[in-house]
């Protein structure tokens, strides 16, 4: 907070000096101090407001939103590194265009640029709602859409190759493959839903993303995976969250990174043309179901989508 306040003060001082220089009139250090002592209109600068908002969201349990905002915050903070913070009233379209150019120069893909912009826009709009600044529509000239992504589904033949791969000498890769296959067996259950799936939710569970209740038919391949791991002392069905006193959210994220790293290696071993992740299992199930003439409406309901348009994207 101290570092943030110093950066904000430095930014204000530079703005005051810049305005005095542009006026063309002589001025003294006393004049700078006099103007600096006038309380700013805005209570918060943009980054400090974002930081406070992220903390508040975590405190009320909105961790996924907080993580999304934190990701955009960290990216924008790197961009602003040489200039410190920026007052809310100075967040304008020119600044966001410069930020977009910075992202492109860093090799960030359009969808990731859009992801950062949409989250920064949400943060900015919160400040507008709190009447900390007037709406200037700073994001009107930058890209905030969603490009069509590279297809992430694989064929049934590839799924069988993954299923039959001998990974007995590498327990971590075997574990990653089991989680991937469990997702496929359960109609593309998302990783976060698998991580938080409890034993009492064996045949029905609620999606973390939409809170929609889904029902699944329990099959032998699912039971085979569950029987493989010791989770006796844990309320969770799968050994993703170990229930050992650590932060469940952190455990889930660490497990996600580990599993996707191992799946990437498996994909390379089998020369699969797409990067293998847990999300590929979800896309694969949807596409294979469609190839079996299952209707879009049934696939959409089975995956817990709010809209059939989302299913069509898959």
Short mmCIF file of N, CA and C in Angstrom, two decimals, residues 6-103:
data_model
loop_
_atom_site.label_atom_id
_atom_site.label_comp_id
_atom_site.label_asym_id
_atom_site.label_seq_id
_atom_site.Cartn_x
_atom_site.Cartn_y
_atom_site.Cartn_z
N UNK A 6 3.09 5.94 -2.87
CA UNK A 6 4.23 6.72 -3.37
C UNK A 6 4.14 6.88 -4.88
N UNK A 7 3.83 5.77 -5.57
CA UNK A 7 3.70 5.81 -7.03
C UNK A 7 2.60 6.77 -7.46
N UNK A 8 1.48 6.74 -6.71
CA UNK A 8 0.36 7.64 -7.02
C UNK A 8 0.76 9.10 -6.81
N UNK A 9 1.46 9.36 -5.70
CA UNK A 9 1.92 10.74 -5.43
C UNK A 9 2.89 11.22 -6.50
N UNK A 10 3.80 10.34 -6.91
CA UNK A 10 4.75 10.70 -7.96
C UNK A 10 4.02 11.02 -9.27
N UNK A 11 3.01 10.23 -9.57
CA UNK A 11 2.23 10.46 -10.78
C UNK A 11 1.54 11.81 -10.72
N UNK A 12 0.96 12.14 -9.58
CA UNK A 12 0.30 13.44 -9.41
C UNK A 12 1.29 14.59 -9.56
N UNK A 13 2.46 14.44 -8.95
CA UNK A 13 3.48 15.50 -9.05
C UNK A 13 3.91 15.74 -10.50
N UNK A 14 4.12 14.63 -11.23
CA UNK A 14 4.51 14.75 -12.65
C UNK A 14 3.42 15.44 -13.46
N UNK A 15 2.16 15.12 -13.17
CA UNK A 15 1.04 15.75 -13.88
C UNK A 15 0.97 17.25 -13.58
N UNK A 16 1.16 17.60 -12.30
CA UNK A 16 1.13 19.01 -11.89
C UNK A 16 2.23 19.79 -12.61
N UNK A 17 3.45 19.24 -12.60
CA UNK A 17 4.59 19.91 -13.25
C UNK A 17 4.35 20.04 -14.75
N UNK A 18 3.82 18.96 -15.35
CA UNK A 18 3.55 18.97 -16.79
C UNK A 18 2.54 20.06 -17.15
N UNK A 19 1.46 20.18 -16.36
CA UNK A 19 0.45 21.21 -16.63
C UNK A 19 1.00 22.62 -16.44
N UNK A 20 1.84 22.79 -15.41
CA UNK A 20 2.45 24.11 -15.18
C UNK A 20 3.40 24.48 -16.32
N UNK A 21 4.15 23.51 -16.81
CA UNK A 21 5.07 23.77 -17.93
C UNK A 21 4.32 24.14 -19.20
N UNK A 22 3.19 23.44 -19.44
CA UNK A 22 2.39 23.71 -20.63
C UNK A 22 1.69 25.07 -20.56
N UNK A 23 1.51 25.59 -19.35
CA UNK A 23 0.86 26.90 -19.22
C UNK A 23 1.74 28.03 -19.74
N UNK A 24 3.06 27.77 -19.78
CA UNK A 24 4.00 28.77 -20.30
C UNK A 24 4.38 29.84 -19.30
N UNK A 25 3.78 29.80 -18.10
CA UNK A 25 4.08 30.81 -17.07
C UNK A 25 5.14 30.29 -16.11
N UNK A 26 5.98 31.17 -15.58
CA UNK A 26 7.00 30.73 -14.60
C UNK A 26 6.33 30.23 -13.32
N UNK A 27 6.95 29.26 -12.66
CA UNK A 27 6.40 28.74 -11.40
C UNK A 27 7.53 28.29 -10.49
N UNK A 28 7.21 28.16 -9.22
CA UNK A 28 8.21 27.77 -8.21
C UNK A 28 7.84 26.42 -7.61
N UNK A 29 8.76 25.88 -6.84
CA UNK A 29 8.47 24.62 -6.14
C UNK A 29 7.32 24.81 -5.15
N UNK A 30 7.20 26.03 -4.62
CA UNK A 30 6.10 26.32 -3.70
C UNK A 30 4.75 26.17 -4.37
N UNK A 31 4.67 26.57 -5.65
CA UNK A 31 3.42 26.44 -6.39
C UNK A 31 3.07 24.97 -6.60
N UNK A 32 4.11 24.16 -6.86
CA UNK A 32 3.89 22.71 -7.04
C UNK A 32 3.32 22.12 -5.76
N UNK A 33 3.91 22.49 -4.62
CA UNK A 33 3.45 21.97 -3.32
C UNK A 33 2.02 22.42 -3.02
N UNK A 34 1.74 23.68 -3.36
CA UNK A 34 0.40 24.23 -3.12
C UNK A 34 -0.66 23.42 -3.90
N UNK A 35 -0.36 23.15 -5.17
CA UNK A 35 -1.31 22.38 -5.99
C UNK A 35 -1.40 20.93 -5.54
N UNK A 36 -0.27 20.39 -5.07
CA UNK A 36 -0.25 18.99 -4.64
C UNK A 36 -1.10 18.80 -3.38
N UNK A 37 -1.14 19.83 -2.54
CA UNK A 37 -1.89 19.71 -1.27
C UNK A 37 -3.39 19.80 -1.46
N UNK A 38 -3.83 20.21 -2.63
CA UNK A 38 -5.27 20.21 -2.92
C UNK A 38 -5.71 18.76 -3.09
N UNK A 39 -6.66 18.28 -2.30
CA UNK A 39 -7.07 16.87 -2.39
C UNK A 39 -7.54 16.53 -3.81
N UNK A 40 -7.10 15.40 -4.33
CA UNK A 40 -7.54 15.00 -5.67
C UNK A 40 -9.02 14.67 -5.69
N UNK A 41 -9.65 14.84 -6.85
CA UNK A 41 -11.08 14.56 -6.98
C UNK A 41 -11.34 13.08 -6.74
N UNK A 42 -10.42 12.23 -7.27
CA UNK A 42 -10.60 10.79 -7.16
C UNK A 42 -10.02 10.26 -5.86
N UNK A 43 -10.77 9.39 -5.20
CA UNK A 43 -10.28 8.76 -3.98
C UNK A 43 -9.20 7.74 -4.30
N UNK A 44 -9.34 7.07 -5.44
CA UNK A 44 -8.43 6.00 -5.79
C UNK A 44 -7.78 6.25 -7.15
N UNK A 45 -6.59 5.78 -7.29
CA UNK A 45 -6.02 5.62 -8.61
C UNK A 45 -6.50 4.27 -9.13
N UNK A 46 -6.30 4.03 -10.41
CA UNK A 46 -6.90 2.85 -11.05
C UNK A 46 -6.37 1.55 -10.46
N UNK A 47 -5.04 1.40 -10.36
CA UNK A 47 -4.47 0.14 -9.88
C UNK A 47 -4.79 -0.10 -8.41
N UNK A 48 -4.75 0.96 -7.61
CA UNK A 48 -5.05 0.76 -6.18
C UNK A 48 -6.52 0.43 -5.98
N UNK A 49 -7.39 1.02 -6.82
CA UNK A 49 -8.81 0.67 -6.75
C UNK A 49 -9.00 -0.80 -7.14
N UNK A 50 -8.31 -1.22 -8.21
CA UNK A 50 -8.41 -2.62 -8.65
C UNK A 50 -7.92 -3.57 -7.57
N UNK A 51 -6.83 -3.19 -6.91
CA UNK A 51 -6.25 -4.03 -5.86
C UNK A 51 -7.24 -4.20 -4.71
N UNK A 52 -7.86 -3.11 -4.29
CA UNK A 52 -8.85 -3.16 -3.21
C UNK A 52 -10.06 -4.01 -3.61
N UNK A 53 -10.49 -3.87 -4.86
CA UNK A 53 -11.64 -4.62 -5.36
C UNK A 53 -11.35 -6.12 -5.35
N UNK A 54 -10.14 -6.51 -5.75
CA UNK A 54 -9.75 -7.92 -5.78
C UNK A 54 -9.79 -8.51 -4.37
N UNK A 55 -9.29 -7.75 -3.39
CA UNK A 55 -9.31 -8.19 -1.99
C UNK A 55 -10.75 -8.38 -1.52
N UNK A 56 -11.61 -7.41 -1.84
CA UNK A 56 -13.03 -7.50 -1.44
C UNK A 56 -13.71 -8.73 -2.03
N UNK A 57 -13.44 -9.00 -3.31
CA UNK A 57 -14.05 -10.15 -3.98
C UNK A 57 -13.63 -11.46 -3.33
N UNK A 58 -12.36 -11.55 -2.94
CA UNK A 58 -11.87 -12.74 -2.25
C UNK A 58 -12.56 -12.91 -0.90
N UNK A 59 -12.77 -11.80 -0.21
CA UNK A 59 -13.37 -11.85 1.12
C UNK A 59 -14.82 -12.33 1.08
N UNK A 60 -15.53 -12.05 -0.02
CA UNK A 60 -16.93 -12.48 -0.12
C UNK A 60 -17.08 -13.79 -0.89
N UNK A 61 -15.95 -14.44 -1.17
CA UNK A 61 -15.98 -15.77 -1.77
C UNK A 61 -16.03 -15.82 -3.28
N UNK A 62 -15.89 -14.68 -3.94
CA UNK A 62 -15.91 -14.66 -5.41
C UNK A 62 -14.49 -14.80 -5.93
N UNK A 63 -13.91 -15.98 -5.69
CA UNK A 63 -12.49 -16.20 -5.97
C UNK A 63 -12.19 -16.24 -7.46
N UNK A 64 -13.09 -16.83 -8.25
CA UNK A 64 -12.82 -16.92 -9.69
C UNK A 64 -12.81 -15.54 -10.34
N UNK A 65 -13.75 -14.69 -9.95
CA UNK A 65 -13.77 -13.32 -10.47
C UNK A 65 -12.53 -12.58 -10.00
N UNK A 66 -12.16 -12.76 -8.74
CA UNK A 66 -10.96 -12.12 -8.19
C UNK A 66 -9.72 -12.55 -8.96
N UNK A 67 -9.63 -13.84 -9.30
CA UNK A 67 -8.47 -14.34 -10.04
C UNK A 67 -8.41 -13.76 -11.45
N UNK A 68 -9.57 -13.63 -12.09
CA UNK A 68 -9.63 -13.03 -13.43
C UNK A 68 -9.18 -11.58 -13.39
N UNK A 69 -9.69 -10.83 -12.39
CA UNK A 69 -9.31 -9.43 -12.25
C UNK A 69 -7.82 -9.30 -11.91
N UNK A 70 -7.33 -10.21 -11.07
CA UNK A 70 -5.91 -10.17 -10.67
C UNK A 70 -5.00 -10.41 -11.87
N UNK A 71 -5.40 -11.31 -12.75
CA UNK A 71 -4.62 -11.59 -13.95
C UNK A 71 -4.50 -10.35 -14.83
N UNK A 72 -5.64 -9.65 -15.04
CA UNK A 72 -5.64 -8.41 -15.84
C UNK A 72 -4.87 -7.31 -15.12
N UNK A 73 -5.05 -7.23 -13.81
CA UNK A 73 -4.34 -6.23 -12.99
C UNK A 73 -2.83 -6.38 -13.12
N UNK A 74 -2.34 -7.62 -13.01
CA UNK A 74 -0.89 -7.87 -13.09
C UNK A 74 -0.33 -7.51 -14.46
N UNK A 75 -1.10 -7.81 -15.51
CA UNK A 75 -0.67 -7.47 -16.87
C UNK A 75 -0.59 -5.95 -17.04
N UNK A 76 -1.65 -5.26 -16.60
CA UNK A 76 -1.68 -3.79 -16.75
C UNK A 76 -0.61 -3.13 -15.88
N UNK A 77 -0.34 -3.72 -14.72
CA UNK A 77 0.69 -3.18 -13.82
C UNK A 77 2.07 -3.28 -14.47
N UNK A 78 2.32 -4.40 -15.20
CA UNK A 78 3.59 -4.53 -15.91
C UNK A 78 3.71 -3.45 -16.99
N UNK A 79 2.61 -3.17 -17.67
CA UNK A 79 2.60 -2.12 -18.69
C UNK A 79 2.88 -0.76 -18.07
N UNK A 80 2.31 -0.50 -16.90
CA UNK A 80 2.46 0.80 -16.23
C UNK A 80 3.72 0.91 -15.40
N UNK A 81 4.56 -0.10 -15.41
CA UNK A 81 5.71 -0.21 -14.51
C UNK A 81 6.55 1.06 -14.45
N UNK A 82 6.82 1.69 -15.59
CA UNK A 82 7.68 2.87 -15.62
C UNK A 82 6.96 4.13 -15.16
N UNK A 83 5.63 4.10 -15.16
CA UNK A 83 4.86 5.30 -14.83
C UNK A 83 4.11 5.20 -13.51
N UNK A 84 4.28 4.08 -12.80
CA UNK A 84 3.56 3.91 -11.54
C UNK A 84 2.08 3.67 -11.79
N UNK A 85 1.23 4.37 -11.06
CA UNK A 85 -0.22 4.19 -11.18
C UNK A 85 -0.79 5.30 -12.06
N UNK A 86 -2.08 5.24 -12.29
CA UNK A 86 -2.76 6.27 -13.07
C UNK A 86 -4.08 6.60 -12.39
N UNK A 87 -4.41 7.87 -12.31
CA UNK A 87 -5.67 8.27 -11.69
C UNK A 87 -6.84 7.78 -12.55
N UNK A 88 -7.94 7.50 -11.89
CA UNK A 88 -9.12 7.00 -12.61
C UNK A 88 -9.55 7.97 -13.71
N UNK A 89 -9.44 9.27 -13.45
CA UNK A 89 -9.86 10.26 -14.44
C UNK A 89 -8.94 10.28 -15.67
N UNK A 90 -7.73 9.70 -15.52
CA UNK A 90 -6.77 9.66 -16.63
C UNK A 90 -6.82 8.36 -17.42
N UNK A 91 -7.72 7.44 -17.04
CA UNK A 91 -7.91 6.20 -17.80
C UNK A 91 -8.78 6.54 -19.00
N UNK A 92 -8.16 6.64 -20.18
CA UNK A 92 -8.88 7.04 -21.38
C UNK A 92 -8.55 6.12 -22.55
N UNK A 93 -9.15 6.37 -23.68
CA UNK A 93 -8.98 5.50 -24.85
C UNK A 93 -7.54 5.49 -25.35
N UNK A 94 -6.84 6.63 -25.25
CA UNK A 94 -5.44 6.68 -25.70
C UNK A 94 -4.57 5.73 -24.87
N UNK A 95 -4.80 5.72 -23.56
CA UNK A 95 -4.02 4.85 -22.68
C UNK A 95 -4.28 3.38 -23.02
N UNK A 96 -5.53 3.03 -23.26
CA UNK A 96 -5.86 1.64 -23.56
C UNK A 96 -5.36 1.20 -24.93
N UNK A 97 -5.31 2.12 -25.88
CA UNK A 97 -4.72 1.80 -27.19
C UNK A 97 -3.23 1.51 -27.03
N UNK A 98 -2.55 2.31 -26.20
CA UNK A 98 -1.12 2.07 -25.93
C UNK A 98 -0.92 0.72 -25.24
N UNK A 99 -1.83 0.38 -24.33
CA UNK A 99 -1.75 -0.90 -23.64
C UNK A 99 -1.95 -2.06 -24.62
N UNK A 100 -2.89 -1.90 -25.54
CA UNK A 100 -3.15 -2.94 -26.55
C UNK A 100 -1.91 -3.14 -27.44
N UNK A 101 -1.28 -2.05 -27.82
CA UNK A 101 -0.04 -2.13 -28.63
C UNK A 101 1.05 -2.86 -27.84
N UNK A 102 1.15 -2.53 -26.56
CA UNK A 102 2.12 -3.19 -25.68
C UNK A 102 1.89 -4.70 -25.64
N UNK A 103 0.63 -5.12 -25.49
CA UNK A 103 0.30 -6.54 -25.44
C UNK A 103 0.68 -7.25 -26.74
#
